[in-house]
Short mmCIF file of C-alpha atoms in Angstrom, two decimals:
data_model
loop_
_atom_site.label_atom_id
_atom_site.label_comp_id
_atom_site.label_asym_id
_atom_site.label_seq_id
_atom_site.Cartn_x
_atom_site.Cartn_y
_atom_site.Cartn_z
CA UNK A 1 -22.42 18.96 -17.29
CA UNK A 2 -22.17 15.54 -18.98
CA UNK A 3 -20.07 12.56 -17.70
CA UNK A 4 -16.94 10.52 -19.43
CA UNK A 5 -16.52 7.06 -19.37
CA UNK A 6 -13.38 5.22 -20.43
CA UNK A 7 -13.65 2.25 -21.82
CA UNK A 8 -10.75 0.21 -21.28
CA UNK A 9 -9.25 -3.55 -21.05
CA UNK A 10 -5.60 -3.89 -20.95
CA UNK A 11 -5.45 -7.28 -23.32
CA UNK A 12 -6.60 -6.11 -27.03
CA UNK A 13 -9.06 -8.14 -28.77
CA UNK A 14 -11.61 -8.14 -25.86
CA UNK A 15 -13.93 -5.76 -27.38
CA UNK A 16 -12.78 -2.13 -26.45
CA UNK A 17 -14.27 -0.14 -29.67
CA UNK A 18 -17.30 -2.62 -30.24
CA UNK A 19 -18.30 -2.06 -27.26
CA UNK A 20 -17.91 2.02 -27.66
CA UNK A 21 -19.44 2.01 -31.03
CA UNK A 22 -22.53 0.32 -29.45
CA UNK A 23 -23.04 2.11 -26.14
CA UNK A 24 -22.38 5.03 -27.44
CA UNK A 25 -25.28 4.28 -30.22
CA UNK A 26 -27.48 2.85 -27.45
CA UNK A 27 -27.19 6.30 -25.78
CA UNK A 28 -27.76 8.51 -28.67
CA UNK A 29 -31.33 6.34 -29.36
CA UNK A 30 -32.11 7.08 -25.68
CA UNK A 31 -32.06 10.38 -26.75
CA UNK A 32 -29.10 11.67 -24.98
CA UNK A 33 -26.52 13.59 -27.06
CA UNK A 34 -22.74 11.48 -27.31
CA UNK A 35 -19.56 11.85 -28.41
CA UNK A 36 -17.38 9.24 -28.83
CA UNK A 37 -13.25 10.28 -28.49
CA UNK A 38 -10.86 7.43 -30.15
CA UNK A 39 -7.67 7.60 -28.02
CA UNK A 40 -6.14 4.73 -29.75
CA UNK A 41 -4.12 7.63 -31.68
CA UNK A 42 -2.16 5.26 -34.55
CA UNK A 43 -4.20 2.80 -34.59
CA UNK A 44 -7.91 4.56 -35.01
CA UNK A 45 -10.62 1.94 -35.57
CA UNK A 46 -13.61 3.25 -34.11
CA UNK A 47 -14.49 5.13 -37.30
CA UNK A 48 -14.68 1.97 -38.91
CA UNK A 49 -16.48 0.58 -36.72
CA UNK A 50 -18.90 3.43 -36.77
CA UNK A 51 -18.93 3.41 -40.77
CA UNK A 52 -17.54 7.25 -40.52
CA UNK A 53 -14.48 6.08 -42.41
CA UNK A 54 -14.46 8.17 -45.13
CA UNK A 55 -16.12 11.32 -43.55
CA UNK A 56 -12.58 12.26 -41.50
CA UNK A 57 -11.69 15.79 -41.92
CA UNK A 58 -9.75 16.44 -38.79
CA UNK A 59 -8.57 14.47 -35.79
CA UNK A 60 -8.11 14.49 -32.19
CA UNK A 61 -4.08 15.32 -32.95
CA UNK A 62 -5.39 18.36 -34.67
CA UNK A 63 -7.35 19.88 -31.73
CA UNK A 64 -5.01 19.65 -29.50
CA UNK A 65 -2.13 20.99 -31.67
CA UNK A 66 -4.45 23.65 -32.54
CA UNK A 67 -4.70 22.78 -36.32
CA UNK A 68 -8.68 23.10 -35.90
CA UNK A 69 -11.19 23.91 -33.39
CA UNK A 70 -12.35 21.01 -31.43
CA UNK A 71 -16.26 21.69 -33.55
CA UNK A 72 -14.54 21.21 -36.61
CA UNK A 73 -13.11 17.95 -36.30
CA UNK A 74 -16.40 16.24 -34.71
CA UNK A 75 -17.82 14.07 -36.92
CA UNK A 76 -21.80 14.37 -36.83
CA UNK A 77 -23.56 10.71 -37.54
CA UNK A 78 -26.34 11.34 -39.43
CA UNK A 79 -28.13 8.43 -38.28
CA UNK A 80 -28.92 9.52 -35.38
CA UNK A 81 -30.17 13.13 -35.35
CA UNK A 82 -27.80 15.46 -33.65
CA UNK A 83 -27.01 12.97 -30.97
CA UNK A 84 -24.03 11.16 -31.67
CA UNK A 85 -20.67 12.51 -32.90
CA UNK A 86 -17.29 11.14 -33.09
CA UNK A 87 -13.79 12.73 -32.79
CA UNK A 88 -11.73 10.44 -34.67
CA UNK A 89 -7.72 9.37 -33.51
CA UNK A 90 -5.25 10.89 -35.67
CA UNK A 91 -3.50 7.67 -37.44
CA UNK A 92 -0.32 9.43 -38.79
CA UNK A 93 0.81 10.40 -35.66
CA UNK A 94 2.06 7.73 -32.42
CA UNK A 95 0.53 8.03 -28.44
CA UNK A 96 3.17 10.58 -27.06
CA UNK A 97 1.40 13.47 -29.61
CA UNK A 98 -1.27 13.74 -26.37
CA UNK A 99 -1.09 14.49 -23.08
CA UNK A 100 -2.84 13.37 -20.06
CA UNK A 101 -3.56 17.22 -19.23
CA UNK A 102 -4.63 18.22 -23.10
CA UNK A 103 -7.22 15.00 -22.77
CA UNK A 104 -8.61 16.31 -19.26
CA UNK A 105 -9.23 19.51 -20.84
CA UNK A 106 -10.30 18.07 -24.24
CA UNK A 107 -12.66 16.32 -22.36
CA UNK A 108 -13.69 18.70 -20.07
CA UNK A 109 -15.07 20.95 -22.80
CA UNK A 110 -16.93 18.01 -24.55
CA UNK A 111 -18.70 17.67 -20.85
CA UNK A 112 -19.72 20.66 -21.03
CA UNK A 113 -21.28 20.81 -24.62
CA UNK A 114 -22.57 16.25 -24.09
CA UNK A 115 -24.25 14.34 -21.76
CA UNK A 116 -21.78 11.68 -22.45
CA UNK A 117 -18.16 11.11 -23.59
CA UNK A 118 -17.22 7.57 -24.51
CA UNK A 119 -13.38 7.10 -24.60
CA UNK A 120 -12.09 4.42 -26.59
CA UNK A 121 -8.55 3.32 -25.00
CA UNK A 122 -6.00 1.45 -26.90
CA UNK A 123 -4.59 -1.75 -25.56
CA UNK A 124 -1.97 -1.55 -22.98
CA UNK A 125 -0.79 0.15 -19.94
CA UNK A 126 1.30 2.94 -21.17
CA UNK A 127 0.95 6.87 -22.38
CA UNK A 128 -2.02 6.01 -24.50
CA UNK A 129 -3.74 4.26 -21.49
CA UNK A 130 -2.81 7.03 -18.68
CA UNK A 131 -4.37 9.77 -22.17
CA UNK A 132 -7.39 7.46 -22.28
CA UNK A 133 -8.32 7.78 -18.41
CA UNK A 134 -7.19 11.48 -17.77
CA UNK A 135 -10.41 13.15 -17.83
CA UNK A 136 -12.93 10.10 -17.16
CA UNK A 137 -15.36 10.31 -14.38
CA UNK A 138 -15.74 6.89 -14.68
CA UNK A 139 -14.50 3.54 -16.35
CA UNK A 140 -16.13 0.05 -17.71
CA UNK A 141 -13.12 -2.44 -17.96
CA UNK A 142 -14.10 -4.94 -20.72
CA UNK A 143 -12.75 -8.72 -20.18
CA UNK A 144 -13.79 -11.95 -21.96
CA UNK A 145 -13.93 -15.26 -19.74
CA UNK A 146 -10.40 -16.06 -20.68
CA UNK A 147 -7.88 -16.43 -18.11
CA UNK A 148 -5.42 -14.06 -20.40
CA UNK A 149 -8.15 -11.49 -20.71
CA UNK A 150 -9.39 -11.32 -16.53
CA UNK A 151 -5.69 -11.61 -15.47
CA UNK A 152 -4.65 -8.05 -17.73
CA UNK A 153 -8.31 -6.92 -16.17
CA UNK A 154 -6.93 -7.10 -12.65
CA UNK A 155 -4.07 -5.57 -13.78
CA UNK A 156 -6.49 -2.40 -15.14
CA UNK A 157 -8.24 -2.32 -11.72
CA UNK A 158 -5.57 -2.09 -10.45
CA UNK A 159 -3.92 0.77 -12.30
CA UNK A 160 -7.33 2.70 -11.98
CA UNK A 161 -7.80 2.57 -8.24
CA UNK A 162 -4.42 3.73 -8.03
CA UNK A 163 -4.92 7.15 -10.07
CA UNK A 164 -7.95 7.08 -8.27
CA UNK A 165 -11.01 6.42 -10.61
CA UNK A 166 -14.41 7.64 -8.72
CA UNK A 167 -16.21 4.41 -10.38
CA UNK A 168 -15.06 1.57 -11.93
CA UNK A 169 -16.99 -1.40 -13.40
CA UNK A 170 -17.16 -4.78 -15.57
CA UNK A 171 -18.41 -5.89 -18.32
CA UNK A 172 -17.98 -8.93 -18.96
CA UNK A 173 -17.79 -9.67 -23.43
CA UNK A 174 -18.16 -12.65 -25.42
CA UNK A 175 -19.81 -15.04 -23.29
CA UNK A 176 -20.87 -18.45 -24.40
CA UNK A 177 -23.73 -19.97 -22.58
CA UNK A 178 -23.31 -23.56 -24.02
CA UNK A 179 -19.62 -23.62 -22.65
CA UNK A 180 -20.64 -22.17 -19.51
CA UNK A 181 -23.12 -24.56 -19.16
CA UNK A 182 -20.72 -27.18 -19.39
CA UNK A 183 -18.13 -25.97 -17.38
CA UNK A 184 -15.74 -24.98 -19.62
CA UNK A 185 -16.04 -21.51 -19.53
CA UNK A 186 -15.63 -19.27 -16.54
CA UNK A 187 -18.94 -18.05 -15.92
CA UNK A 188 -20.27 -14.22 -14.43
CA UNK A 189 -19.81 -15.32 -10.84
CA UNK A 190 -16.46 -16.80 -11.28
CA UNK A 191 -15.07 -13.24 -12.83
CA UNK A 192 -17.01 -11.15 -10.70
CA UNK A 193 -15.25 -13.54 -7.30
CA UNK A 194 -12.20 -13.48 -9.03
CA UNK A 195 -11.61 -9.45 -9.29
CA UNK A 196 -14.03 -8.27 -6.79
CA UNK A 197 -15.43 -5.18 -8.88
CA UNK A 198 -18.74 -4.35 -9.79
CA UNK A 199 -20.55 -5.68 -12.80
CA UNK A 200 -22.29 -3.30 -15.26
CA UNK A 201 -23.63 -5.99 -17.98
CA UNK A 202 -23.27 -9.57 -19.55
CA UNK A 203 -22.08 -9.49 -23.66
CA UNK A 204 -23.09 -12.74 -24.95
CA UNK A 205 -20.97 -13.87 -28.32
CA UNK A 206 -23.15 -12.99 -31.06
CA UNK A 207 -22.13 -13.81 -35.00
CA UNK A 208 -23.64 -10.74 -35.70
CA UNK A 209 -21.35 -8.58 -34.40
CA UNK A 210 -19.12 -9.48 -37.36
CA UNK A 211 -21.92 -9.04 -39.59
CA UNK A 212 -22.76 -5.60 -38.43
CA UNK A 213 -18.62 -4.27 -37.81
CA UNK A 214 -18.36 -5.83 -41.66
CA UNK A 215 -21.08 -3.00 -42.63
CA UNK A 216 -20.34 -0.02 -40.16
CA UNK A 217 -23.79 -0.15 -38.46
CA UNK A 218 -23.11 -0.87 -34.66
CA UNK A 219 -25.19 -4.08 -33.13
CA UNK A 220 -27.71 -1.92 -31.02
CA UNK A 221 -29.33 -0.85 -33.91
CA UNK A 222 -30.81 -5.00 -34.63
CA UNK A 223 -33.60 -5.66 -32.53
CA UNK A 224 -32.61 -9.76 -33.20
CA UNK A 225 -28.81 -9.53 -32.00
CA UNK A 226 -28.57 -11.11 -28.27
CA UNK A 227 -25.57 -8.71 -27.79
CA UNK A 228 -26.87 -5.64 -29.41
CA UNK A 229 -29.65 -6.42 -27.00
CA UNK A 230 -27.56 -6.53 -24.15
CA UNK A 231 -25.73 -3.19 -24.72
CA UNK A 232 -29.26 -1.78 -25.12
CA UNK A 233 -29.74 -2.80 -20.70
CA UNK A 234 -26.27 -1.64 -20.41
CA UNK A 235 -26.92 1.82 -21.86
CA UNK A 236 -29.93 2.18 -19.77
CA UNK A 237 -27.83 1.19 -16.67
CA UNK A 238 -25.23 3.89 -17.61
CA UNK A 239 -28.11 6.51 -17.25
CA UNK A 240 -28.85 5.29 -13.92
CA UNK A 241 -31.56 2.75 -14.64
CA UNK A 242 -31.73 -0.51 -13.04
CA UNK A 243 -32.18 -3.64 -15.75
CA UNK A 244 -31.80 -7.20 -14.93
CA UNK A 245 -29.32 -9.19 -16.03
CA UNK A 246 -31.10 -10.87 -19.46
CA UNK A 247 -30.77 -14.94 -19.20
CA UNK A 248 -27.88 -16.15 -21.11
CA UNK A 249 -29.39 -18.26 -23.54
CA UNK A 250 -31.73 -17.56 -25.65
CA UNK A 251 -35.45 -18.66 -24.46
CA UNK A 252 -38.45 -19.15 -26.82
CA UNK A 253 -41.08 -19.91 -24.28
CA UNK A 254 -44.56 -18.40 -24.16
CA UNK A 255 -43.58 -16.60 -20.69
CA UNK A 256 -40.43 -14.75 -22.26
CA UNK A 257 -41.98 -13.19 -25.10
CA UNK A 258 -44.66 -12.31 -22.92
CA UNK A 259 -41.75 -11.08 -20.83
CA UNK A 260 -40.15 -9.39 -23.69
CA UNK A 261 -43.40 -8.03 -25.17
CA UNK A 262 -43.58 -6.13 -21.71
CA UNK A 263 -39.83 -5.21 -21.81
CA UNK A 264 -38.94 -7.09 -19.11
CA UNK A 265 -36.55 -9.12 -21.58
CA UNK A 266 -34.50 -6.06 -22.52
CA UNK B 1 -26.33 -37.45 -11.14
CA UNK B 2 -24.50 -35.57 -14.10
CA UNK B 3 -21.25 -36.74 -12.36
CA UNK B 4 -22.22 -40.08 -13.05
CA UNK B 5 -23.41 -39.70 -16.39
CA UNK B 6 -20.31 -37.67 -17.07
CA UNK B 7 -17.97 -40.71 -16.19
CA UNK B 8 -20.46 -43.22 -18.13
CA UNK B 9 -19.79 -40.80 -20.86
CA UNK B 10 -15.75 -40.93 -20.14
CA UNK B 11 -15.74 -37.30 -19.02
CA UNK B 12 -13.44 -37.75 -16.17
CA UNK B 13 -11.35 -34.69 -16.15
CA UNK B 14 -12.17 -31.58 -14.07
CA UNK B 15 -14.30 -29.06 -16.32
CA UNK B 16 -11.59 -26.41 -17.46
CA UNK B 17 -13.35 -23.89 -15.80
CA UNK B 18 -12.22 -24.73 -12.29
CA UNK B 19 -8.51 -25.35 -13.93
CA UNK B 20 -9.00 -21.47 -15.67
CA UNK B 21 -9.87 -20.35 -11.49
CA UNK B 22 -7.08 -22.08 -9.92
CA UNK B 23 -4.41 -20.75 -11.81
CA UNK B 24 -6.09 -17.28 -12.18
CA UNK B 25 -5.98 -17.59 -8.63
CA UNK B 26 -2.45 -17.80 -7.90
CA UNK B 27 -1.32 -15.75 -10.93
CA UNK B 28 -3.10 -13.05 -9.11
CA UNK B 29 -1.74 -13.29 -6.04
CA UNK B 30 1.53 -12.78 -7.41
CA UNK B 31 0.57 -10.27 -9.90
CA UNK B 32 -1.47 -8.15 -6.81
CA UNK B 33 1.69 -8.43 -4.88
CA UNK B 34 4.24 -7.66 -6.79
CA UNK B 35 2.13 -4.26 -8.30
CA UNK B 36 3.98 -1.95 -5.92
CA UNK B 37 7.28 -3.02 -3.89
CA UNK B 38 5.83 -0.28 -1.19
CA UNK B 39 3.65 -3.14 0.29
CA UNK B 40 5.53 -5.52 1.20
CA UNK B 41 7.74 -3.16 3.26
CA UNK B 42 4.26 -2.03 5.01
CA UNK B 43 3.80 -5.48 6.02
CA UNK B 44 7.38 -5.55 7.53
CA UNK B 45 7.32 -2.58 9.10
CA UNK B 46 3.85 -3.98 10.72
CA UNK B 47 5.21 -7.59 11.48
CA UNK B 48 8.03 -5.71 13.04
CA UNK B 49 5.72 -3.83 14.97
CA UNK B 50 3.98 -6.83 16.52
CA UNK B 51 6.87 -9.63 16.68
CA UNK B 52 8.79 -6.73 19.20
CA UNK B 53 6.10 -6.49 21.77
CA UNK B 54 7.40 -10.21 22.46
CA UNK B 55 11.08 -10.22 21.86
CA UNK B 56 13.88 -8.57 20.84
CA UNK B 57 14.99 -9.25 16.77
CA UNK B 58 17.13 -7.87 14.89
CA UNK B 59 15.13 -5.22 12.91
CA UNK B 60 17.84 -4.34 10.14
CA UNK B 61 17.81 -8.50 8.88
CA UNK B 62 13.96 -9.01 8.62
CA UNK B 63 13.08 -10.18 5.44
CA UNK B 64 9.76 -10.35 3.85
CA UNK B 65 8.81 -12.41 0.19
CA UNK B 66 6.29 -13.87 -1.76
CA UNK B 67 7.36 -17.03 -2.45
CA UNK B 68 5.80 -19.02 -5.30
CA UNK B 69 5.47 -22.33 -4.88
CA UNK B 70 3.84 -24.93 -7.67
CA UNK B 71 0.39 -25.14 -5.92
CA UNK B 72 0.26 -21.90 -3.60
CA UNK B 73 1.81 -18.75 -2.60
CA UNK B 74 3.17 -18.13 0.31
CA UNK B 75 4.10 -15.08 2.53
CA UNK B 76 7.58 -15.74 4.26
CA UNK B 77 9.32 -14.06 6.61
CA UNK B 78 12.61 -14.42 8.07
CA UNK B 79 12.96 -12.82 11.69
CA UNK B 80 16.15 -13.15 12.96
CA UNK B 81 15.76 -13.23 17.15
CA UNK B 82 18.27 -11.43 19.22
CA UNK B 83 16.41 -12.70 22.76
CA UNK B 84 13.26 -13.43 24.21
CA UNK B 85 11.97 -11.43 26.74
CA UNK B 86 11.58 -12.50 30.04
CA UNK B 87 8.43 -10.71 31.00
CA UNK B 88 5.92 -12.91 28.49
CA UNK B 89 4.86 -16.18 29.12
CA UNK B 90 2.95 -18.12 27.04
CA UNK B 91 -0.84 -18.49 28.08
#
């Protein structure tokens, strides 16, 4: 029996499918066999992000309408043997075409067939959000160090202890160690003190995030990119693993890449 | 020592970061409380609770807010007192 995770935010913008596309990749390298679920029905972007664009057949509408078995609308990614697949949001259709109970039971039979079940939530706290978290075991709330961004993250917290989430934790997007550094950024212990919750893993900003969205091959799979990097440790801490927090700025010394060489940098 | 070199430099405001806190600070407190109207009748019904061990109010006109104030938030409550009971003395 596998486990679902939510990924969720509240404010849009913060990194909700990036942050999918690469965990879920992360995973799949480990080994492990994924599915990713896009429950942003009308406005799918995961397949974009996931360069599946034009392989759509069916969509999550579909399955639970009945138009298709749930196997036929699963989108196998190539890439990575037969561990990652992606059931794409329907984008004709508007966030009332689900229910919370046909997504508990949608993802109750994924469980049973994946190890793990990355939903993508849309934005907001209404019918798409309440979809999004039906069946999930367990949610990562993403923020950025903006005070917009933490404030709709309380607000998520919130909402999830409420409807009574087993296990809920932050990760913290987008950070920039230069502006930290000079105190005009809100740094990990300032969020963390702030909404009380535990932390999961530290995004820096990384320009090649845009680089790799703008081709459809998720971050994880450049050894170079800081971030992909970082959702590399946060996979392995989603299997159970425990991985430091990697420093926040890049360091070149002779002790880090001996570090890294013994994977202590990862 | 980077304070001083920070007002050599003619950095004298605050770093944002600690502006960001405050007011993420109080927004929260307001946005915490406000989530569901249920609690602030469970701290009345509490207050009530404890205020009546030491004198007699008026139950029906207790009010409890969160009052926002420019710097702070503040809990307020207004507990009308019918009499004070004869039995407690202060210690």
């Amino acid at each position: 029996m596998g486990e679902a995770i939510v990924i969720t935010s509240g404010k849009g913008g913060v990194g909700k499918t990036t942050t999918t596309a690469n965990l879920g990749t992360a995973l799949a390298l480990m080994e492990r066999r994924v599915v990713l679920v896009d429950a942003d029905i009308g406005l799918r972007n995961l397949d974009v992000v996931m360069g599946l664009e034009n392989r759509i057949v069916y969509d999550l509408v579909d399955v639970t309408s009945g138009v298709c078995r749930l196997k036929q609308a699963l989108i196998k990614d190539k890439r990575f043997n037969e561990n990652l697949f992606l059931l794409p949001a329907a984008q004709t259709k508007d966030k009332t075409a689900v229910t919370p109970e046909q997504m508990k039971a949608l993802t109750g039979e994924l469980k049973a067939e994946y190890d793990y079940v990355l939903v993508d939530c849309p934005a907001g706290i209404e019918q798409g959000f309440r979809n999004a978290i039906a069946g999930a075991d367990r949610a990562i709330v993403v923020t950025t160090p903006e005070v917009s961004a933490v404030r709709d993250a309380d607000r998520i917290i919130g909402l999830l202890e409420a409807s009574e989430m087993p296990e809920v934790q932050l990760l913290i997007n987008r950070i920039r160690p230069s502006m930290v550094k000079r105190g005009d950024m809100m740094d990990i212990d300032d969020i963390i003190d702030i909404l009380a919750i535990d932390l999961i893993g530290v995004v820096p900003e990384d320009d090649k995030i845009v680089v790799s969205t703008n081709r459809g091959e998720p971050t994880v799979l450049d050894a170079n990119s800081r971030a992909g990097q970082a959702f590399r440790n946060i996979a392995r801490r989603i299997t159970g693993e425990q991985v430091p927090l990697m420093p926040l700025e890049a360091e070149h010394g002779f002790m880090e890449r001996v570090k890294q060489l013994f994977g202590f940098g990862r | 020592m980077l304070d001083i070199l920070g007002r050599v430099f003619g950095r004298e405001e605050a770093p944002s970061k600690e502006i960001a806190k405050e007011r993420l600070r109080l927004v929260l407190v307001h946005d915490r409380a406000t989530v569901s109207p249920q609690f602030l009748e469970l701290i009345k019904e509490e207050v009530i609770g404890v205020i009546t061990n030491y004198m007699d109010i008026d139950e029906e006109g207790v009010e409890v807010s969160i009052h926002n104030m420019e710097r702070s938030v503040a809990l307020v409550a207004n507990i009308p007192i019918r009499r004070m009971k004869r039995a407690v003395k202060a210690v």
